[in-house]
């Protein structure tokens, strides 16, 4: 119990993409729009894990003049 498991990056991308698709479908349902399997999916910029990691590791500048 309490075991830490590392999720491969490719799996995380697949999970996030699936969640995005669910949000698209839910949004259409809430608007009362019909859902078809041929609906084009609006392109979304891929999440940049490397940039997010760099941003998280950067320390804020405390130097103010």
mmCIF file of C-alpha atoms in Angstrom:
data_model
loop_
_atom_site.group_PDB
_atom_site.id
_atom_site.type_symbol
_atom_site.label_atom_id
_atom_site.label_comp_id
_atom_site.label_asym_id
_atom_site.label_seq_id
_atom_site.Cartn_x
_atom_site.Cartn_y
_atom_site.Cartn_z
ATOM 1 C CA UNK A 1 0.000 0.000 0.000
ATOM 2 C CA UNK A 2 1.276 3.468 -0.810
ATOM 3 C CA UNK A 3 3.516 2.117 -3.575
ATOM 4 C CA UNK A 4 4.757 4.691 -6.071
ATOM 5 C CA UNK A 5 4.401 3.709 -9.700
ATOM 6 C CA UNK A 6 6.050 5.586 -12.535
ATOM 7 C CA UNK A 7 3.764 6.097 -15.520
ATOM 8 C CA UNK A 8 5.572 6.190 -18.866
ATOM 9 C CA UNK A 9 5.227 9.531 -20.648
ATOM 10 C CA UNK A 10 3.530 7.960 -23.688
ATOM 11 C CA UNK A 11 0.861 6.436 -21.426
ATOM 12 C CA UNK A 12 0.277 9.771 -19.730
ATOM 13 C CA UNK A 13 -0.151 11.463 -23.118
ATOM 14 C CA UNK A 14 -2.696 8.818 -24.123
ATOM 15 C CA UNK A 15 -4.599 9.285 -20.846
ATOM 16 C CA UNK A 16 -4.664 13.080 -21.220
ATOM 17 C CA UNK A 17 -5.766 12.819 -24.861
ATOM 18 C CA UNK A 18 -8.581 10.480 -23.861
ATOM 19 C CA UNK A 19 -9.665 12.929 -21.151
ATOM 20 C CA UNK A 20 -9.661 15.763 -23.708
ATOM 21 C CA UNK A 21 -11.872 13.707 -26.024
ATOM 22 C CA UNK A 22 -14.299 13.072 -23.161
ATOM 23 C CA UNK A 23 -14.442 16.823 -22.502
ATOM 24 C CA UNK A 24 -15.192 17.530 -26.170
ATOM 25 C CA UNK A 25 -18.047 15.007 -26.150
ATOM 26 C CA UNK A 26 -19.407 16.271 -22.818
ATOM 27 C CA UNK A 27 -19.333 19.863 -24.071
ATOM 28 C CA UNK A 28 -21.341 18.882 -27.160
ATOM 29 C CA UNK A 29 -23.860 17.002 -25.032
ATOM 30 C CA UNK A 30 -24.309 19.983 -22.739
ATOM 31 C CA UNK A 31 -24.950 22.220 -25.749
ATOM 32 C CA UNK A 32 -27.490 19.732 -27.103
ATOM 33 C CA UNK A 33 -25.428 19.119 -30.241
ATOM 34 C CA UNK A 34 -25.574 15.718 -31.927
ATOM 35 C CA UNK A 35 -22.567 13.445 -31.520
ATOM 36 C CA UNK A 36 -21.313 11.473 -34.517
ATOM 37 C CA UNK A 37 -18.203 9.383 -34.995
ATOM 38 C CA UNK A 38 -17.263 11.539 -37.978
ATOM 39 C CA UNK A 39 -17.080 14.797 -36.022
ATOM 40 C CA UNK A 40 -13.710 16.432 -36.662
ATOM 41 C CA UNK A 41 -11.701 16.960 -33.512
ATOM 42 C CA UNK A 42 -10.249 20.417 -33.155
ATOM 43 C CA UNK A 43 -6.459 20.230 -33.040
ATOM 44 C CA UNK A 44 -4.868 21.033 -29.712
ATOM 45 C CA UNK A 45 -1.237 21.872 -29.166
ATOM 46 C CA UNK A 46 0.542 18.890 -27.654
ATOM 47 C CA UNK A 47 1.518 19.295 -24.028
ATOM 48 C CA UNK A 48 5.238 20.028 -23.678
ATOM 49 C CA UNK A 49 6.331 17.931 -20.711
ATOM 50 C CA UNK A 50 9.942 19.089 -20.956
ATOM 51 C CA UNK A 51 8.942 22.768 -20.828
ATOM 52 C CA UNK A 52 6.593 22.139 -17.897
ATOM 53 C CA UNK A 53 9.332 20.330 -16.033
ATOM 54 C CA UNK A 54 11.797 23.162 -16.674
ATOM 55 C CA UNK A 55 9.260 25.749 -15.532
ATOM 56 C CA UNK A 56 8.549 23.810 -12.358
ATOM 57 C CA UNK A 57 12.241 23.567 -11.533
ATOM 58 C CA UNK A 58 13.017 27.241 -12.159
ATOM 59 C CA UNK A 59 13.340 29.292 -9.031
ATOM 60 C CA UNK A 60 11.630 32.697 -9.050
ATOM 61 C CA UNK A 61 13.919 35.685 -9.259
ATOM 62 C CA UNK A 62 14.099 37.377 -5.870
ATOM 63 C CA UNK A 63 16.378 40.087 -7.212
ATOM 64 C CA UNK A 64 14.450 43.310 -7.494
ATOM 65 C CA UNK A 65 16.135 46.623 -7.953
#
